Structures are given as structure tokens and as C-alpha cells.
């Protein structure tokens, strides 16, 4: 009886989801969904996930989980949000509109039926791996002297990052590193809703990496290869020529090429210090 009720509930949920997708497909064109729809989804996920960290820092809540003791001023936070709105509407939106023919050429579709979860999961995993690889090398290039001084230094204006600083960057960097995000979809030609899921997950990941807090429930505590906020926060604290930790999501690229040595050394020092404190308390 219980299983029957669960099956009926799942069926109704699936029907409701399908009805919503049918509504989108039948009431909006592919162009509207891929450009305006993608932009609205991005803005919603980005600001809903990023702004709470701005509030946490400003209000001083959960400060025991904050990685750095330094806080940004309210003026600095407001500057970040205002500049982001300018970049998003002045750069991101036009880019999404102009990119529509490229996505269609790649094989993107928005029609029903939806791809299977097996296909979606496989593509999302591939996208994360490819994005991390491409982002690592692009990020390292941005840390060369000339590119850092003229382009990437904008992103590093905030040595103490908070959520929405994840997309605070020079327009040239937005275009340059944006390639890492679309290289996976460019290869597979996904369904639009797979692309939306990938975009949402990528936004959530980069907001978490820049949030400035390391919580007990942070993914990096459970996934060994996942970088997270502590890993990326280290990158923002150092001088550009010695920063390291260039990866976006995982840690293995930095480990393979030795660009996380400073971070691993710092973690070892922290671990030894914590062990000594525990011994003294005993």
C-alpha cells in the first residue's frame, strides 16, 4: 500500500514536471529559452546562492566558520554587486544572445522527450572534468605578469572573497574562462535542460568556492578530490606569482603539477598545531 502510494506520488510529480516543460517548449521559442531563459536562470541561481554570504559577513553570523578574520566593508560589497549587474547585463546577456547560433550548431535542442538521467549524469560528469582541465590552464595563463596586471587583477581585488565575487572579473576574463564552461557542451551537443542543469551546478560550485566559509557540511569534507572554499580562499590571499591552487573544482591538477605545494604545507602546519594543542589539553 505504501509502495503504491509512493509510486503514484512519483508519477504525479513526473507528470507535473513534464507539463511544465511542455509549457516552456510550446510557449517559447528555442531562441528565447536558450538565451533569455538561460540568463534568467543564471541570475536566479547566482544571486540566490551568493547574496546570503554577503549578509553573513556583514552581520557577523557563523563567524566561527569564516576562513579569514578580515571582513569587507559594506561599500566594497556594494561595489561588487553593482559592477556585477553591469557586467551581467552588459556582457553576459549579449553573449548568451549572440551564442545562440553556436549552440544550435553544436546540436543543442529543447524539444521533448528529455534525455535519460543516465545520459544527463554522464554528460555532467564529463563537463566537470573538461571544465576543470581547461580552467586550470587558462587560470595559470591569467597569472602571468602582463595578463594578471591588465586583466585578472580585477578578480583579485577581493583578497577576502564572498559568494558573488566568484563572477567579479574583467570582461575579457569572462570571455576567456567562459570557454572552459562551454567546451563540454560543445563536444556533446546536449539537451537545453542538461545545459541548464550544468550551468546551475557550475554556478553553485564557484559560489561555494568563493563563499569565504568552511562549514562542517562543506563538500570538501566528504569528497577527497573536491577543492571547495578553503582550497580557493588560499589562492586569493597570496601574491599573484605565488598563489597556486588554480583549479576550479577539483584538486588533482594542482597536485599533479605541484602548484598546491604552499597550500599543502600550510595544511600540514595547521594539522601539527592542532595535534600539539590536543596533546597539551590531555
XYZ file of C-alpha atoms in Angstrom:
282
model
C 0.000 0.000 0.000
C 2.815 2.401 0.952
C 4.823 1.497 -2.142
C 1.747 2.051 -4.264
C 1.270 5.495 -2.763
C 4.938 6.356 -3.352
C 4.719 5.217 -6.958
C 1.576 7.278 -7.522
C 3.224 10.310 -5.939
C 6.348 9.913 -8.071
C 4.180 9.514 -11.166
C 2.225 12.687 -10.429
C 5.471 14.576 -9.813
C 6.895 13.358 -13.119
C 3.705 14.357 -14.923
C 3.792 17.814 -13.329
C 7.434 18.275 -14.353
C 6.637 17.160 -17.885
C 3.661 19.537 -18.051
C 5.936 22.414 -17.027
C 8.487 21.510 -19.682
C 5.761 21.134 -22.292
C 4.527 24.603 -21.340
C 8.007 26.076 -21.832
C 8.561 24.338 -25.162
C 5.126 25.257 -26.542
C 5.034 28.868 -25.333
C 8.603 29.971 -26.020
C 10.938 29.603 -28.978
C 14.296 27.835 -28.850
C 15.969 31.230 -29.040
C 14.006 32.613 -26.086
C 14.688 29.556 -23.944
C 18.390 29.301 -24.807
C 19.200 32.993 -24.433
C 16.728 34.831 -22.191
C 15.757 31.678 -20.292
C 19.388 30.779 -19.638
C 20.150 34.316 -18.490
C 17.226 34.435 -16.064
C 18.122 31.018 -14.672
C 21.747 32.052 -14.212
C 20.829 35.282 -12.439
C 18.392 33.476 -10.129
C 20.807 30.706 -9.126
C 23.768 33.058 -8.818
C 22.233 35.760 -6.641
C 20.043 33.451 -4.543
C 23.095 31.362 -3.647
C 25.641 34.182 -3.429
C 23.922 37.058 -1.630
C 23.371 35.143 1.649
C 27.156 35.018 2.136
C 27.331 38.781 1.733
C 24.739 39.066 4.500
C 26.567 36.554 6.733
C 29.781 38.555 6.504
C 28.033 41.865 7.046
C 26.001 40.613 10.032
C 28.821 38.545 11.540
C 26.764 35.354 11.726
C 28.530 31.955 11.688
C 31.851 33.769 12.041
C 33.452 30.698 13.633
C 33.311 29.044 10.204
C 34.794 32.026 8.387
C 38.180 31.212 6.842
C 39.639 34.718 7.142
C 39.080 37.042 10.078
C 39.121 40.093 7.799
C 35.765 41.417 6.566
C 34.960 43.516 3.513
C 33.381 46.918 4.051
C 29.762 47.460 3.078
C 30.969 49.887 0.393
C 33.234 47.224 -1.113
C 30.389 44.715 -1.128
C 28.020 47.198 -2.784
C 30.641 47.999 -5.410
C 30.932 44.299 -6.220
C 27.167 43.805 -6.631
C 26.728 46.959 -8.731
C 29.629 46.048 -11.005
C 28.277 42.514 -11.371
C 24.897 43.795 -12.517
C 26.672 45.961 -15.098
C 28.752 43.009 -16.335
C 25.828 40.596 -16.390
C 23.542 42.855 -18.402
C 26.318 44.435 -20.462
C 28.411 41.326 -21.175
C 26.712 38.079 -20.170
C 23.278 38.772 -21.659
C 24.557 39.939 -25.071
C 26.954 36.985 -25.097
C 24.136 34.498 -24.449
C 22.052 36.088 -27.209
C 24.909 36.052 -29.714
C 25.886 32.489 -28.758
C 22.538 31.008 -29.762
C 23.608 30.093 -33.334
C 26.714 28.416 -31.907
C 24.690 26.283 -29.508
C 22.305 25.301 -32.298
C 25.286 24.361 -34.451
C 26.600 22.266 -31.565
C 23.395 20.222 -31.648
C 21.546 21.698 -28.667
C 17.797 21.002 -28.639
C 14.922 21.904 -26.345
C 12.231 19.567 -27.681
C 10.725 16.598 -25.879
C 11.428 13.870 -24.918
C 14.010 14.755 -22.283
C 17.266 12.795 -22.163
C 17.540 9.956 -19.657
C 19.112 10.593 -16.255
C 21.895 8.183 -17.234
C 22.751 10.366 -20.232
C 22.447 13.590 -18.244
C 24.643 12.293 -15.395
C 27.327 11.075 -17.774
C 27.415 14.405 -19.591
C 27.533 16.460 -16.388
C 30.471 14.410 -15.057
C 32.276 14.877 -18.378
C 31.610 18.627 -18.282
C 33.088 18.970 -14.784
C 36.243 17.080 -15.773
C 36.786 19.005 -19.011
C 35.959 22.357 -17.431
C 38.409 21.792 -14.602
C 41.212 20.823 -17.005
C 40.691 23.791 -19.340
C 40.083 26.229 -16.475
C 43.326 25.188 -14.741
C 45.495 26.099 -17.731
C 43.528 29.235 -18.564
C 43.766 30.368 -14.946
C 47.527 29.751 -14.844
C 47.937 31.821 -18.005
C 45.987 34.657 -16.388
C 48.533 34.639 -13.569
C 51.390 35.531 -15.894
C 52.617 39.040 -15.171
C 51.053 41.021 -18.047
C 47.655 39.274 -18.048
C 47.393 39.465 -14.282
C 48.217 43.168 -14.238
C 45.811 44.116 -17.034
C 43.024 41.524 -16.698
C 42.981 39.077 -13.790
C 43.847 41.598 -11.073
C 40.218 42.773 -11.223
C 39.050 39.432 -9.836
C 41.722 39.612 -7.118
C 40.588 42.995 -5.851
C 38.831 40.967 -3.161
C 41.509 39.134 -1.159
C 38.697 38.060 1.162
C 36.114 36.611 -1.224
C 32.400 36.318 -0.518
C 29.947 34.347 -2.672
C 29.192 36.754 -5.507
C 32.858 37.703 -6.011
C 33.066 34.427 -7.940
C 31.942 36.259 -11.089
C 33.539 39.610 -10.351
C 36.078 39.788 -13.178
C 37.310 41.771 -16.162
C 35.037 41.354 -19.223
C 37.984 39.831 -21.125
C 38.341 37.196 -18.402
C 34.620 36.434 -18.540
C 35.009 35.634 -22.228
C 38.339 33.832 -21.819
C 37.440 31.497 -18.959
C 33.866 31.150 -20.192
C 35.286 28.858 -22.863
C 36.063 26.294 -20.144
C 32.369 26.145 -19.250
C 31.113 25.530 -22.788
C 33.806 23.154 -24.063
C 31.959 20.088 -22.713
C 28.552 21.014 -24.141
C 30.271 21.967 -27.408
C 31.508 18.375 -27.744
C 28.288 16.570 -26.804
C 25.541 18.873 -28.095
C 23.270 18.467 -25.052
C 19.585 18.998 -24.471
C 18.870 22.539 -23.262
C 17.743 21.300 -19.853
C 21.016 19.375 -19.445
C 22.788 22.628 -20.228
C 20.662 24.425 -17.635
C 21.475 21.810 -15.011
C 25.190 22.054 -15.809
C 25.080 25.842 -15.635
C 23.285 25.748 -12.270
C 25.716 23.248 -10.749
C 28.726 25.181 -12.023
C 27.382 28.434 -10.563
C 26.697 26.786 -7.190
C 30.191 25.267 -7.170
C 32.007 28.522 -7.903
C 29.878 30.485 -5.400
C 30.724 27.911 -2.727
C 34.428 28.107 -3.617
C 34.357 31.892 -3.110
C 31.996 31.989 -0.122
C 34.746 32.525 2.469
C 33.338 29.923 4.871
C 34.364 26.348 5.573
C 31.378 24.609 7.151
C 31.237 21.110 8.671
C 28.870 20.193 5.831
C 31.132 21.550 3.070
C 31.578 19.057 0.229
C 35.368 19.188 0.584
C 34.967 17.378 3.924
C 33.396 14.402 2.151
C 34.804 14.375 -1.405
C 38.619 13.947 -1.346
C 39.228 15.474 -4.796
C 36.886 18.438 -4.307
C 38.607 21.765 -3.594
C 35.938 23.945 -2.040
C 36.178 27.256 -0.217
C 39.283 26.563 1.877
C 41.258 25.487 -1.194
C 40.317 28.516 -3.285
C 40.424 31.024 -0.432
C 44.147 30.295 -0.129
C 44.537 31.325 -3.770
C 43.019 34.754 -3.089
C 45.195 35.518 -0.083
C 48.593 35.386 -1.795
C 50.618 37.486 -4.207
C 49.801 36.525 -7.787
C 53.198 34.984 -8.625
C 52.999 32.574 -5.684
C 49.317 31.808 -5.347
C 48.852 28.317 -6.830
C 45.562 26.420 -6.426
C 44.470 27.275 -9.967
C 41.812 24.576 -10.419
C 38.134 25.451 -10.347
C 36.502 22.344 -8.862
C 38.958 19.562 -8.089
C 42.487 19.448 -6.641
C 44.272 16.811 -8.708
C 45.541 19.151 -11.448
C 47.320 21.322 -8.876
C 48.662 18.190 -7.178
C 49.972 16.708 -10.454
C 51.756 19.912 -11.486
C 52.871 20.895 -7.988
C 51.015 24.189 -7.851
C 49.443 23.404 -4.483
C 52.659 22.893 -2.505
C 52.192 26.022 -0.426
C 48.616 25.101 0.416
C 49.527 21.529 1.406
C 52.397 22.835 3.542
C 50.037 25.230 5.317
C 47.545 22.418 5.951
C 50.327 20.263 7.416
C 51.350 23.091 9.757
C 47.733 23.560 10.854
C 47.337 19.838 11.418
C 50.510 19.615 13.526
C 49.492 22.685 15.523
C 46.062 21.190 16.220
C 47.653 17.907 17.289
C 50.014 19.690 19.691
C 47.092 21.639 21.184
C 45.183 18.418 21.755
C 48.194 16.836 23.477
C 48.576 19.805 25.812
C 44.908 19.691 26.729
C 45.221 15.995 27.568
